[in-house]
Amino acid sequence: MLPIDIILDRTSICNLTMERDVLSKAIENGEHIVIFGRRNTGKTSLVKGVCVPEFLVKRKKAVALEVDFLGVDSIAEVQTRLRIALERGLSRSFPNKQAAMKLVADDQTDDSMRLEQYFDEIARLASQYDLLLVMDEFQDLDFIKGAVARVRTCLQGISTKLPIIVLGSKKHLLAHIFAAYRAPMANWGKDLEISPVTSQKYQDEYFNYASSYFAAENLDLERKQFVELCRRTQGIPEAINIVLNYCLSKGKSLTSQDLATETAIHLTLLDKSSRFEEVLSRFSPNERQLLAAIAKFQPVPQLKSKTFLAHLRGMAPTSITTAAKKLEDKAEIYKEKLGYVVGDPLLGEYLKSTR
Ligand SMILES: Nc1ncnc2c1ncn2[C@@H]1O[C@H](COP(=O)(O)OP(=O)(O)OP(=O)(O)O)[C@@H](O)[C@H]1O
Ligand SMILES: [Mg+2]
């Protein structure tokens, strides 16, 4: 079976070799990088599954700190995430010295400055060891008033050439921090975009990789069907893997003669319908309606255009703005070049066929 929902290592990320090399060089040179891209394109895997292990193996006295800011809702929670990252990073590099590695910041009584103290600790480690700092889902700091500004100031205070990788999947929020006019971290780092499997090169590499899983089960994967699957899933690796796994689990080849992509997607959606319904039940009725309409007409260039509004029963333009913001903040919808699309391609297909 193809891997689902786990952090992949070097051998199971079949594409992204160019991105891997760019990152390795940047780490070597102590640069700052902002990685962005849609959900489930392999960003976390590339960093945590490939770059971090490589960084640690190559060096003798090295520490990698991996902070995850997913869903943080207060400064206290940000501090907890920093503490966890420090503790894990240190005990990974020095499994026998845990007691000696007690965090200085934890002894301080002034709770309000703990964030700054953890970053002081990071600066101290950077002066002692080869250090790599990774901050995943960085954009979620934008939900907490003042958090980005405080972290920015802390990062400015770290003077060594510390390699820092920031990553996230909510493009509009990352842009708000790094790219917008007068953004708080406007000149910080270099951008690296992780694209879905849409280019010929990525499709070739992915096809070879997926074919080997079919061959191992004495099944066939037809190139034409695979390309169609990439088109229907907007090239999102996890969605591709889910449909291919459906075929593998049923012992079916994906060829025009056996099981065609259209049917394979349809059957995968049937198989997962209760999961999708459960996901949908968590949205408000307005959000659900908007999501379903986007799924049907995507890409939607303008959510408040007359033609699109005609498909939304009884929703005022202001409720559309509110619902769209909620959905975008949760990466449930994305604004692509041609307009809004549903973030999870399979959920999009499910909505299209059931609503
Ligand atoms: N390049 C890839 N090759 C193979 N599988 C992939 C690839 N990228 C993603 N996947 C699949 O997607 C899953 C999630 O990958 P990962 O968590 O690294 O993505 P991500 O971009 O960090 O996602 P998110 O934005 O949700 O954090 C993997 O377990 C795997 O099933
Ligand atoms: Mg991730």
PDB file of C-alpha atoms in Angstrom, residues 119-278:
ATOM      1  CA  PHE A 119      14.400  31.943  22.144  1.00  0.00           C
ATOM      2  CA  ASP A 120      17.377  33.017  24.313  1.00  0.00           C
ATOM      3  CA  GLU A 121      17.834  29.352  25.009  1.00  0.00           C
ATOM      4  CA  ILE A 122      17.725  28.615  21.273  1.00  0.00           C
ATOM      5  CA  ALA A 123      20.338  31.335  20.680  1.00  0.00           C
ATOM      6  CA  ARG A 124      22.526  29.818  23.383  1.00  0.00           C
ATOM      7  CA  LEU A 125      22.253  26.364  21.808  1.00  0.00           C
ATOM      8  CA  ALA A 126      23.067  27.872  18.397  1.00  0.00           C
ATOM      9  CA  SER A 127      26.320  29.205  19.789  1.00  0.00           C
ATOM     10  CA  GLN A 128      27.258  25.805  21.220  1.00  0.00           C
ATOM     11  CA  TYR A 129      26.097  23.321  18.599  1.00  0.00           C
ATOM     12  CA  ASP A 130      25.160  23.012  14.944  1.00  0.00           C
ATOM     13  CA  LEU A 131      21.533  23.947  15.208  1.00  0.00           C
ATOM     14  CA  LEU A 132      18.588  23.739  12.829  1.00  0.00           C
ATOM     15  CA  LEU A 133      15.291  25.428  13.688  1.00  0.00           C
ATOM     16  CA  VAL A 134      12.111  24.259  11.967  1.00  0.00           C
ATOM     17  CA  MET A 135       8.770  25.948  12.581  1.00  0.00           C
ATOM     18  CA  ASP A 136       5.813  24.116  10.991  1.00  0.00           C
ATOM     19  CA  GLU A 137       2.360  25.699  10.491  1.00  0.00           C
ATOM     20  CA  PHE A 138       3.966  29.042  11.261  1.00  0.00           C
ATOM     21  CA  GLN A 139       0.954  30.938   9.906  1.00  0.00           C
ATOM     22  CA  ASP A 140      -1.161  29.890  12.885  1.00  0.00           C
ATOM     23  CA  LEU A 141       0.781  32.453  14.952  1.00  0.00           C
ATOM     24  CA  ASP A 142      -1.146  35.041  12.954  1.00  0.00           C
ATOM     25  CA  PHE A 143      -4.302  34.110  14.907  1.00  0.00           C
ATOM     26  CA  ILE A 144      -2.745  35.380  18.152  1.00  0.00           C
ATOM     27  CA  LYS A 145      -2.422  39.097  18.663  1.00  0.00           C
ATOM     28  CA  GLY A 146       1.209  40.181  18.882  1.00  0.00           C
ATOM     29  CA  ALA A 147       2.679  36.693  18.468  1.00  0.00           C
ATOM     30  CA  VAL A 148       4.306  37.194  15.064  1.00  0.00           C
ATOM     31  CA  ALA A 149       5.862  40.486  16.187  1.00  0.00           C
ATOM     32  CA  ARG A 150       7.341  38.905  19.307  1.00  0.00           C
ATOM     33  CA  VAL A 151       8.734  35.932  17.409  1.00  0.00           C
ATOM     34  CA  ARG A 152      10.156  38.246  14.760  1.00  0.00           C
ATOM     35  CA  THR A 153      11.972  40.288  17.411  1.00  0.00           C
ATOM     36  CA  CYS A 154      13.307  37.089  18.988  1.00  0.00           C
ATOM     37  CA  LEU A 155      14.599  35.839  15.637  1.00  0.00           C
ATOM     38  CA  GLN A 156      16.326  39.150  15.008  1.00  0.00           C
ATOM     39  CA  GLY A 157      18.130  38.665  18.291  1.00  0.00           C
ATOM     40  CA  ILE A 158      19.726  35.402  17.173  1.00  0.00           C
ATOM     41  CA  SER A 159      22.933  36.579  15.618  1.00  0.00           C
ATOM     42  CA  THR A 160      24.614  33.403  14.424  1.00  0.00           C
ATOM     43  CA  LYS A 161      24.020  32.030  10.967  1.00  0.00           C
ATOM     44  CA  LEU A 162      21.285  29.758  12.182  1.00  0.00           C
ATOM     45  CA  PRO A 163      19.423  27.888   9.432  1.00  0.00           C
ATOM     46  CA  ILE A 164      15.695  28.367   9.951  1.00  0.00           C
ATOM     47  CA  ILE A 165      12.908  26.713   7.986  1.00  0.00           C
ATOM     48  CA  VAL A 166       9.391  28.010   8.285  1.00  0.00           C
ATOM     49  CA  LEU A 167       6.554  26.114   6.624  1.00  0.00           C
ATOM     50  CA  GLY A 168       2.819  26.134   6.318  1.00  0.00           C
ATOM     51  CA  SER A 169      -0.156  25.312   4.174  1.00  0.00           C
ATOM     52  CA  LYS A 170      -2.309  28.417   4.537  1.00  0.00           C
ATOM     53  CA  LYS A 171      -0.895  30.514   1.755  1.00  0.00           C
ATOM     54  CA  HIS A 172      -2.943  33.632   2.378  1.00  0.00           C
ATOM     55  CA  LEU A 173      -1.898  33.773   6.038  1.00  0.00           C
ATOM     56  CA  LEU A 174       1.757  33.140   5.253  1.00  0.00           C
ATOM     57  CA  ALA A 175       1.509  35.901   2.663  1.00  0.00           C
ATOM     58  CA  HIS A 176       0.058  38.143   5.330  1.00  0.00           C
ATOM     59  CA  ILE A 177       3.177  37.562   7.436  1.00  0.00           C
ATOM     60  CA  PHE A 178       5.859  37.444   4.747  1.00  0.00           C
ATOM     61  CA  ALA A 179       4.612  38.930   1.499  1.00  0.00           C
ATOM     62  CA  ALA A 180       1.887  41.527   1.929  1.00  0.00           C
ATOM     63  CA  TYR A 181       2.515  45.239   1.810  1.00  0.00           C
ATOM     64  CA  ARG A 182       4.160  46.205   5.136  1.00  0.00           C
ATOM     65  CA  ALA A 183       4.013  42.585   6.282  1.00  0.00           C
ATOM     66  CA  PRO A 184       5.683  42.050   9.678  1.00  0.00           C
ATOM     67  CA  MET A 185       8.365  39.738   8.237  1.00  0.00           C
ATOM     68  CA  ALA A 186       8.454  41.163   4.709  1.00  0.00           C
ATOM     69  CA  ASN A 187      12.169  40.766   4.062  1.00  0.00           C
ATOM     70  CA  TRP A 188      12.681  37.589   6.006  1.00  0.00           C
ATOM     71  CA  GLY A 189      14.017  34.533   4.159  1.00  0.00           C
ATOM     72  CA  LYS A 190      13.659  33.057   0.707  1.00  0.00           C
ATOM     73  CA  ASP A 191      10.499  31.411  -0.617  1.00  0.00           C
ATOM     74  CA  LEU A 192      10.272  27.815  -1.759  1.00  0.00           C
ATOM     75  CA  GLU A 193       6.994  26.608  -3.206  1.00  0.00           C
ATOM     76  CA  ILE A 194       6.104  22.912  -3.168  1.00  0.00           C
ATOM     77  CA  SER A 195       3.892  22.261  -6.173  1.00  0.00           C
ATOM     78  CA  PRO A 196       1.324  19.530  -6.649  1.00  0.00           C
ATOM     79  CA  VAL A 197       1.993  16.713  -9.118  1.00  0.00           C
ATOM     80  CA  THR A 198       1.100  18.635 -12.259  1.00  0.00           C
ATOM     81  CA  SER A 199       4.328  19.007 -14.258  1.00  0.00           C
ATOM     82  CA  GLN A 200       5.395  16.292 -16.717  1.00  0.00           C
ATOM     83  CA  LYS A 201       8.520  15.605 -14.630  1.00  0.00           C
ATOM     84  CA  TYR A 202       6.613  15.093 -11.378  1.00  0.00           C
ATOM     85  CA  GLN A 203       4.027  12.945 -13.145  1.00  0.00           C
ATOM     86  CA  ASP A 204       6.750  10.733 -14.639  1.00  0.00           C
ATOM     87  CA  GLU A 205       8.437  10.251 -11.288  1.00  0.00           C
ATOM     88  CA  TYR A 206       5.183   9.681  -9.467  1.00  0.00           C
ATOM     89  CA  PHE A 207       3.951   7.258 -12.129  1.00  0.00           C
ATOM     90  CA  ASN A 208       7.101   5.121 -11.845  1.00  0.00           C
ATOM     91  CA  TYR A 209       6.801   5.119  -8.067  1.00  0.00           C
ATOM     92  CA  ALA A 210       3.100   4.202  -8.040  1.00  0.00           C
ATOM     93  CA  SER A 211       3.582   1.564 -10.767  1.00  0.00           C
ATOM     94  CA  SER A 212       6.050  -0.306  -8.589  1.00  0.00           C
ATOM     95  CA  TYR A 213       3.346  -0.762  -5.940  1.00  0.00           C
ATOM     96  CA  PHE A 214       0.987  -2.167  -8.582  1.00  0.00           C
ATOM     97  CA  ALA A 215       3.682  -4.398 -10.073  1.00  0.00           C
ATOM     98  CA  ALA A 216       4.425  -5.824  -6.622  1.00  0.00           C
ATOM     99  CA  GLU A 217       0.812  -7.049  -6.509  1.00  0.00           C
ATOM    100  CA  ASN A 218       0.882  -8.242 -10.142  1.00  0.00           C
ATOM    101  CA  LEU A 219      -1.456  -5.435 -11.124  1.00  0.00           C
ATOM    102  CA  ASP A 220      -1.275  -2.847 -13.898  1.00  0.00           C
ATOM    103  CA  LEU A 221      -1.361   0.909 -13.750  1.00  0.00           C
ATOM    104  CA  GLU A 222      -2.013   2.538 -17.087  1.00  0.00           C
ATOM    105  CA  ARG A 223      -0.223   5.793 -17.773  1.00  0.00           C
ATOM    106  CA  LYS A 224      -3.328   7.407 -19.297  1.00  0.00           C
ATOM    107  CA  GLN A 225      -5.442   6.551 -16.233  1.00  0.00           C
ATOM    108  CA  PHE A 226      -2.776   7.875 -13.897  1.00  0.00           C
ATOM    109  CA  VAL A 227      -2.632  11.201 -15.739  1.00  0.00           C
ATOM    110  CA  GLU A 228      -6.417  11.439 -15.507  1.00  0.00           C
ATOM    111  CA  LEU A 229      -6.199  10.688 -11.765  1.00  0.00           C
ATOM    112  CA  CYS A 230      -3.671  13.525 -11.344  1.00  0.00           C
ATOM    113  CA  ARG A 231      -6.017  15.863 -13.193  1.00  0.00           C
ATOM    114  CA  ARG A 232      -9.050  14.923 -11.110  1.00  0.00           C
ATOM    115  CA  THR A 233      -7.151  15.221  -7.812  1.00  0.00           C
ATOM    116  CA  GLN A 234      -5.409  18.463  -8.828  1.00  0.00           C
ATOM    117  CA  GLY A 235      -2.128  16.627  -8.357  1.00  0.00           C
ATOM    118  CA  ILE A 236      -2.432  16.390  -4.568  1.00  0.00           C
ATOM    119  CA  PRO A 237      -0.266  13.380  -3.588  1.00  0.00           C
ATOM    120  CA  GLU A 238      -2.348  12.193  -0.650  1.00  0.00           C
ATOM    121  CA  ALA A 239      -5.555  12.107  -2.729  1.00  0.00           C
ATOM    122  CA  ILE A 240      -3.708  10.257  -5.505  1.00  0.00           C
ATOM    123  CA  ASN A 241      -2.430   7.725  -2.959  1.00  0.00           C
ATOM    124  CA  ILE A 242      -5.901   7.171  -1.455  1.00  0.00           C
ATOM    125  CA  VAL A 243      -7.483   6.288  -4.807  1.00  0.00           C
ATOM    126  CA  LEU A 244      -4.545   4.089  -5.840  1.00  0.00           C
ATOM    127  CA  ASN A 245      -4.730   2.298  -2.485  1.00  0.00           C
ATOM    128  CA  TYR A 246      -8.397   1.607  -3.064  1.00  0.00           C
ATOM    129  CA  CYS A 247      -7.451  -0.218  -6.276  1.00  0.00           C
ATOM    130  CA  LEU A 248      -4.598  -2.069  -4.566  1.00  0.00           C
ATOM    131  CA  SER A 249      -6.792  -3.128  -1.654  1.00  0.00           C
ATOM    132  CA  LYS A 250      -9.398  -4.537  -4.031  1.00  0.00           C
ATOM    133  CA  GLY A 251      -6.738  -6.215  -6.154  1.00  0.00           C
ATOM    134  CA  LYS A 252      -7.743  -4.227  -9.225  1.00  0.00           C
ATOM    135  CA  SER A 253      -5.592  -2.855 -12.023  1.00  0.00           C
ATOM    136  CA  LEU A 254      -6.169   0.761 -12.990  1.00  0.00           C
ATOM    137  CA  THR A 255      -6.533   0.435 -16.754  1.00  0.00           C
ATOM    138  CA  SER A 256      -9.230   1.343 -19.233  1.00  0.00           C
ATOM    139  CA  GLN A 257     -10.140  -2.358 -19.485  1.00  0.00           C
ATOM    140  CA  ASP A 258     -10.299  -3.203 -15.775  1.00  0.00           C
ATOM    141  CA  LEU A 259     -11.134  -0.281 -13.563  1.00  0.00           C
ATOM    142  CA  ALA A 260     -11.040   3.209 -15.087  1.00  0.00           C
ATOM    143  CA  THR A 261     -10.151   6.287 -13.030  1.00  0.00           C
ATOM    144  CA  GLU A 262     -13.682   7.655 -13.109  1.00  0.00           C
ATOM    145  CA  THR A 263     -15.033   4.481 -11.466  1.00  0.00           C
ATOM    146  CA  ALA A 264     -12.082   4.127  -9.104  1.00  0.00           C
ATOM    147  CA  ILE A 265     -12.706   7.631  -7.752  1.00  0.00           C
ATOM    148  CA  HIS A 266     -16.435   6.966  -7.501  1.00  0.00           C
ATOM    149  CA  LEU A 267     -15.873   3.757  -5.512  1.00  0.00           C
ATOM    150  CA  THR A 268     -13.271   5.393  -3.263  1.00  0.00           C
ATOM    151  CA  LEU A 269     -15.762   8.128  -2.418  1.00  0.00           C
ATOM    152  CA  LEU A 270     -18.472   5.565  -1.626  1.00  0.00           C
ATOM    153  CA  ASP A 271     -16.022   3.757   0.617  1.00  0.00           C
ATOM    154  CA  LYS A 272     -15.218   6.967   2.473  1.00  0.00           C
ATOM    155  CA  SER A 273     -18.652   8.575   2.506  1.00  0.00           C
ATOM    156  CA  SER A 274     -19.185   8.350   6.258  1.00  0.00           C
ATOM    157  CA  ARG A 275     -15.788   9.987   6.825  1.00  0.00           C
ATOM    158  CA  PHE A 276     -16.721  12.824   4.482  1.00  0.00           C
ATOM    159  CA  GLU A 277     -20.138  13.283   6.117  1.00  0.00           C
ATOM    160  CA  GLU A 278     -18.462  13.447   9.494  1.00  0.00           C
TER     161      GLU A 278
END
